[in-house]
mmCIF file with all atom_site columns, C-alpha atoms and ligand atoms in Angstrom:
data_model
loop_
_atom_site.group_PDB
_atom_site.id
_atom_site.type_symbol
_atom_site.label_atom_id
_atom_site.label_alt_id
_atom_site.label_comp_id
_atom_site.label_asym_id
_atom_site.label_entity_id
_atom_site.label_seq_id
_atom_site.pdbx_PDB_ins_code
_atom_site.Cartn_x
_atom_site.Cartn_y
_atom_site.Cartn_z
_atom_site.occupancy
_atom_site.B_iso_or_equiv
_atom_site.pdbx_formal_charge
_atom_site.auth_seq_id
_atom_site.auth_comp_id
_atom_site.auth_asym_id
_atom_site.auth_atom_id
_atom_site.pdbx_PDB_model_num
ATOM   1  C  CA  . UNK C 1 1  ? 39.635 -55.266 -28.144 1.00 0.00 ? 1  UNK C CA  1
ATOM   2  C  CA  . UNK C 1 2  ? 36.078 -55.936 -27.089 1.00 0.00 ? 2  UNK C CA  1
ATOM   3  C  CA  . UNK C 1 3  ? 36.792 -54.747 -23.539 1.00 0.00 ? 3  UNK C CA  1
ATOM   4  C  CA  . UNK C 1 4  ? 36.957 -51.061 -24.509 1.00 0.00 ? 4  UNK C CA  1
ATOM   5  C  CA  . UNK C 1 5  ? 33.640 -51.381 -26.284 1.00 0.00 ? 5  UNK C CA  1
ATOM   6  C  CA  . UNK C 1 6  ? 32.116 -53.103 -23.269 1.00 0.00 ? 6  UNK C CA  1
ATOM   7  C  CA  . UNK C 1 7  ? 33.461 -50.431 -20.935 1.00 0.00 ? 7  UNK C CA  1
ATOM   8  C  CA  . UNK C 1 8  ? 32.207 -47.756 -23.304 1.00 0.00 ? 8  UNK C CA  1
ATOM   9  C  CA  . UNK C 1 9  ? 28.821 -49.480 -23.500 1.00 0.00 ? 9  UNK C CA  1
ATOM   10 C  CA  . UNK C 1 10 ? 28.615 -49.752 -19.746 1.00 0.00 ? 10 UNK C CA  1
ATOM   11 C  CA  . UNK C 1 11 ? 29.505 -46.104 -19.395 1.00 0.00 ? 11 UNK C CA  1
ATOM   12 C  CA  . UNK C 1 12 ? 26.824 -45.217 -21.884 1.00 0.00 ? 12 UNK C CA  1
ATOM   13 C  CA  . UNK C 1 13 ? 24.291 -47.343 -19.987 1.00 0.00 ? 13 UNK C CA  1
ATOM   14 C  CA  . UNK C 1 14 ? 25.371 -45.675 -16.796 1.00 0.00 ? 14 UNK C CA  1
ATOM   15 C  CA  . UNK C 1 15 ? 24.809 -42.240 -18.281 1.00 0.00 ? 15 UNK C CA  1
ATOM   16 C  CA  . UNK C 1 16 ? 21.411 -43.282 -19.533 1.00 0.00 ? 16 UNK C CA  1
ATOM   17 C  CA  . UNK C 1 17 ? 20.631 -44.818 -16.182 1.00 0.00 ? 17 UNK C CA  1
ATOM   18 C  CA  . UNK C 1 18 ? 21.543 -41.560 -14.398 1.00 0.00 ? 18 UNK C CA  1
ATOM   19 C  CA  . UNK C 1 19 ? 19.480 -39.541 -16.854 1.00 0.00 ? 19 UNK C CA  1
ATOM   20 C  CA  . UNK C 1 20 ? 16.459 -41.712 -16.218 1.00 0.00 ? 20 UNK C CA  1
ATOM   21 C  CA  . UNK C 1 21 ? 16.757 -42.084 -12.481 1.00 0.00 ? 21 UNK C CA  1
ATOM   22 C  CA  . UNK C 1 22 ? 18.058 -38.625 -11.634 1.00 0.00 ? 22 UNK C CA  1
ATOM   23 C  CA  . UNK C 1 23 ? 15.517 -36.798 -9.504  1.00 0.00 ? 23 UNK C CA  1
ATOM   24 C  CA  . UNK C 1 24 ? 13.376 -34.559 -11.598 1.00 0.00 ? 24 UNK C CA  1
ATOM   25 C  CA  . UNK C 1 25 ? 14.374 -31.033 -11.100 1.00 0.00 ? 25 UNK C CA  1
ATOM   26 C  CA  . UNK C 1 26 ? 11.500 -29.053 -9.801  1.00 0.00 ? 26 UNK C CA  1
ATOM   27 C  CA  . UNK C 1 27 ? 11.247 -26.157 -12.241 1.00 0.00 ? 27 UNK C CA  1
ATOM   28 C  CA  . UNK C 1 28 ? 9.083  -24.252 -9.864  1.00 0.00 ? 28 UNK C CA  1
ATOM   29 C  CA  . UNK C 1 29 ? 11.172 -21.681 -8.114  1.00 0.00 ? 29 UNK C CA  1
ATOM   30 C  CA  . UNK C 1 30 ? 11.065 -22.540 -4.470  1.00 0.00 ? 30 UNK C CA  1
ATOM   31 C  CA  . UNK C 1 31 ? 11.163 -18.914 -3.373  1.00 0.00 ? 31 UNK C CA  1
ATOM   32 C  CA  . UNK C 1 32 ? 8.394  -18.140 -0.953  1.00 0.00 ? 32 UNK C CA  1
ATOM   33 C  CA  . UNK C 1 33 ? 6.438  -15.144 -2.000  1.00 0.00 ? 33 UNK C CA  1
ATOM   34 C  CA  . UNK C 1 34 ? 7.200  -12.729 0.766   1.00 0.00 ? 34 UNK C CA  1
ATOM   35 C  CA  . UNK C 1 35 ? 5.390  -9.954  -0.958  1.00 0.00 ? 35 UNK C CA  1
ATOM   36 C  CA  . UNK C 1 36 ? 6.678  -6.460  -0.933  1.00 0.00 ? 36 UNK C CA  1
ATOM   37 C  CA  . UNK C 1 37 ? 9.627  -6.042  1.364   1.00 0.00 ? 37 UNK C CA  1
ATOM   38 C  CA  . UNK C 1 38 ? 9.341  -3.251  3.843   1.00 0.00 ? 38 UNK C CA  1
ATOM   39 C  CA  . UNK C 1 39 ? 10.616 -0.061  2.348   1.00 0.00 ? 39 UNK C CA  1
ATOM   40 C  CA  . UNK C 1 40 ? 13.555 1.490   4.083   1.00 0.00 ? 40 UNK C CA  1
ATOM   41 C  CA  . UNK C 1 41 ? 12.503 4.626   5.933   1.00 0.00 ? 41 UNK C CA  1
ATOM   42 C  CA  . UNK C 1 42 ? 14.432 6.958   3.633   1.00 0.00 ? 42 UNK C CA  1
ATOM   43 C  CA  . UNK C 1 43 ? 12.293 5.867   0.712   1.00 0.00 ? 43 UNK C CA  1
ATOM   44 C  CA  . UNK C 1 44 ? 9.015  6.758   2.336   1.00 0.00 ? 44 UNK C CA  1
ATOM   45 C  CA  . UNK C 1 45 ? 7.683  9.940   0.884   1.00 0.00 ? 45 UNK C CA  1
ATOM   46 C  CA  . UNK C 1 46 ? 5.730  12.226  3.093   1.00 0.00 ? 46 UNK C CA  1
ATOM   47 C  CA  . UNK C 1 47 ? 3.586  15.146  2.054   1.00 0.00 ? 47 UNK C CA  1
ATOM   48 C  CA  . UNK C 1 48 ? 4.292  18.634  3.152   1.00 0.00 ? 48 UNK C CA  1
ATOM   49 C  CA  . UNK C 1 49 ? 0.947  20.015  4.305   1.00 0.00 ? 49 UNK C CA  1
ATOM   50 C  CA  . UNK C 1 50 ? 1.994  23.559  3.372   1.00 0.00 ? 50 UNK C CA  1
ATOM   51 C  CA  . UNK C 1 51 ? 3.282  23.326  -0.176  1.00 0.00 ? 51 UNK C CA  1
ATOM   52 C  CA  . UNK C 1 52 ? 2.097  19.768  -0.801  1.00 0.00 ? 52 UNK C CA  1
ATOM   53 C  CA  . UNK C 1 53 ? 5.347  18.475  -2.118  1.00 0.00 ? 53 UNK C CA  1
ATOM   54 C  CA  . UNK C 1 54 ? 6.577  15.013  -1.329  1.00 0.00 ? 54 UNK C CA  1
ATOM   55 C  CA  . UNK C 1 55 ? 9.860  14.636  0.429   1.00 0.00 ? 55 UNK C CA  1
ATOM   56 C  CA  . UNK C 1 56 ? 11.752 11.608  1.684   1.00 0.00 ? 56 UNK C CA  1
ATOM   57 C  CA  . UNK C 1 57 ? 10.919 11.084  5.300   1.00 0.00 ? 57 UNK C CA  1
ATOM   58 C  CA  . UNK C 1 58 ? 14.519 11.208  6.400   1.00 0.00 ? 58 UNK C CA  1
ATOM   59 C  CA  . UNK C 1 59 ? 15.072 14.589  4.821   1.00 0.00 ? 59 UNK C CA  1
ATOM   60 C  CA  . UNK C 1 60 ? 11.838 16.078  6.077   1.00 0.00 ? 60 UNK C CA  1
ATOM   61 C  CA  . UNK C 1 61 ? 11.538 18.591  8.852   1.00 0.00 ? 61 UNK C CA  1
ATOM   62 C  CA  . UNK C 1 62 ? 9.504  16.968  11.529  1.00 0.00 ? 62 UNK C CA  1
ATOM   63 C  CA  . UNK C 1 63 ? 6.942  18.594  13.702  1.00 0.00 ? 63 UNK C CA  1
ATOM   64 C  CA  . UNK C 1 64 ? 5.348  16.533  16.389  1.00 0.00 ? 64 UNK C CA  1
ATOM   65 C  CA  . UNK C 1 65 ? 1.925  17.584  17.451  1.00 0.00 ? 65 UNK C CA  1
ATOM   66 C  CA  . UNK C 1 66 ? 0.811  15.257  20.154  1.00 0.00 ? 66 UNK C CA  1
ATOM   67 C  CA  . UNK C 1 67 ? 0.124  11.955  18.423  1.00 0.00 ? 67 UNK C CA  1
ATOM   68 C  CA  . UNK C 1 68 ? 0.378  13.508  14.980  1.00 0.00 ? 68 UNK C CA  1
ATOM   69 C  CA  . UNK C 1 69 ? 3.696  13.832  13.270  1.00 0.00 ? 69 UNK C CA  1
ATOM   70 C  CA  . UNK C 1 70 ? 3.946  16.250  10.424  1.00 0.00 ? 70 UNK C CA  1
ATOM   71 C  CA  . UNK C 1 71 ? 6.665  16.432  7.822   1.00 0.00 ? 71 UNK C CA  1
ATOM   72 C  CA  . UNK C 1 72 ? 7.810  19.487  5.952   1.00 0.00 ? 72 UNK C CA  1
ATOM   73 C  CA  . UNK C 1 73 ? 10.070 20.009  3.000   1.00 0.00 ? 73 UNK C CA  1
ATOM   74 C  CA  . UNK C 1 74 ? 11.854 22.919  4.660   1.00 0.00 ? 74 UNK C CA  1
ATOM   75 C  CA  . UNK C 1 75 ? 12.132 24.779  7.920   1.00 0.00 ? 75 UNK C CA  1
ATOM   76 C  CA  . UNK C 1 76 ? 10.249 27.676  6.304   1.00 0.00 ? 76 UNK C CA  1
ATOM   77 C  CA  . UNK C 1 77 ? 7.242  25.478  5.620   1.00 0.00 ? 77 UNK C CA  1
ATOM   78 C  CA  . UNK C 1 78 ? 7.345  24.187  9.128   1.00 0.00 ? 78 UNK C CA  1
ATOM   79 C  CA  . UNK C 1 79 ? 7.473  27.725  10.471  1.00 0.00 ? 79 UNK C CA  1
ATOM   80 C  CA  . UNK C 1 80 ? 4.602  28.677  8.204   1.00 0.00 ? 80 UNK C CA  1
ATOM   81 C  CA  . UNK C 1 81 ? 2.570  25.830  9.582   1.00 0.00 ? 81 UNK C CA  1
ATOM   82 C  CA  . UNK C 1 82 ? 3.317  26.798  13.156  1.00 0.00 ? 82 UNK C CA  1
ATOM   83 C  CA  . UNK C 1 83 ? 2.516  30.424  12.385  1.00 0.00 ? 83 UNK C CA  1
ATOM   84 C  CA  . UNK C 1 84 ? -0.776 29.385  10.748  1.00 0.00 ? 84 UNK C CA  1
ATOM   85 C  CA  . UNK C 1 85 ? -1.724 27.317  13.733  1.00 0.00 ? 85 UNK C CA  1
ATOM   86 C  CA  . UNK C 1 86 ? -0.868 30.148  16.052  1.00 0.00 ? 86 UNK C CA  1
ATOM   87 C  CA  . UNK C 1 87 ? -3.094 32.468  13.996  1.00 0.00 ? 87 UNK C CA  1
ATOM   88 C  CA  . UNK C 1 88 ? -5.975 30.039  14.103  1.00 0.00 ? 88 UNK C CA  1
ATOM   89 C  CA  . UNK C 1 89 ? -5.916 29.628  17.811  1.00 0.00 ? 89 UNK C CA  1
HETATM 90 ZN ZN1 . LIG Q 2 .  ? 7.130  22.744  1.778   1.00 0.00 ? 1  LIG Q ZN1 1
#
């Protein structure tokens, strides 16, 4: 009869032993702080220089002027900008 108790006792000791000797879990999350991930291009808002609304870059009408790239909410705004430039020059 004593054998079961001994086995039980050994099992209990084993559990205690594992609890004591188990490596301490590092509560600190081991995620490196990458900082802000790069935003996908479609989420970048660009300002329309004509009507000053912000539009997602991917939906914007693009006008390249040498090194400068301008973004417009609509073709009409782009045309207005081009017309304005033409008038100034
Ligand atoms: Zn516009």
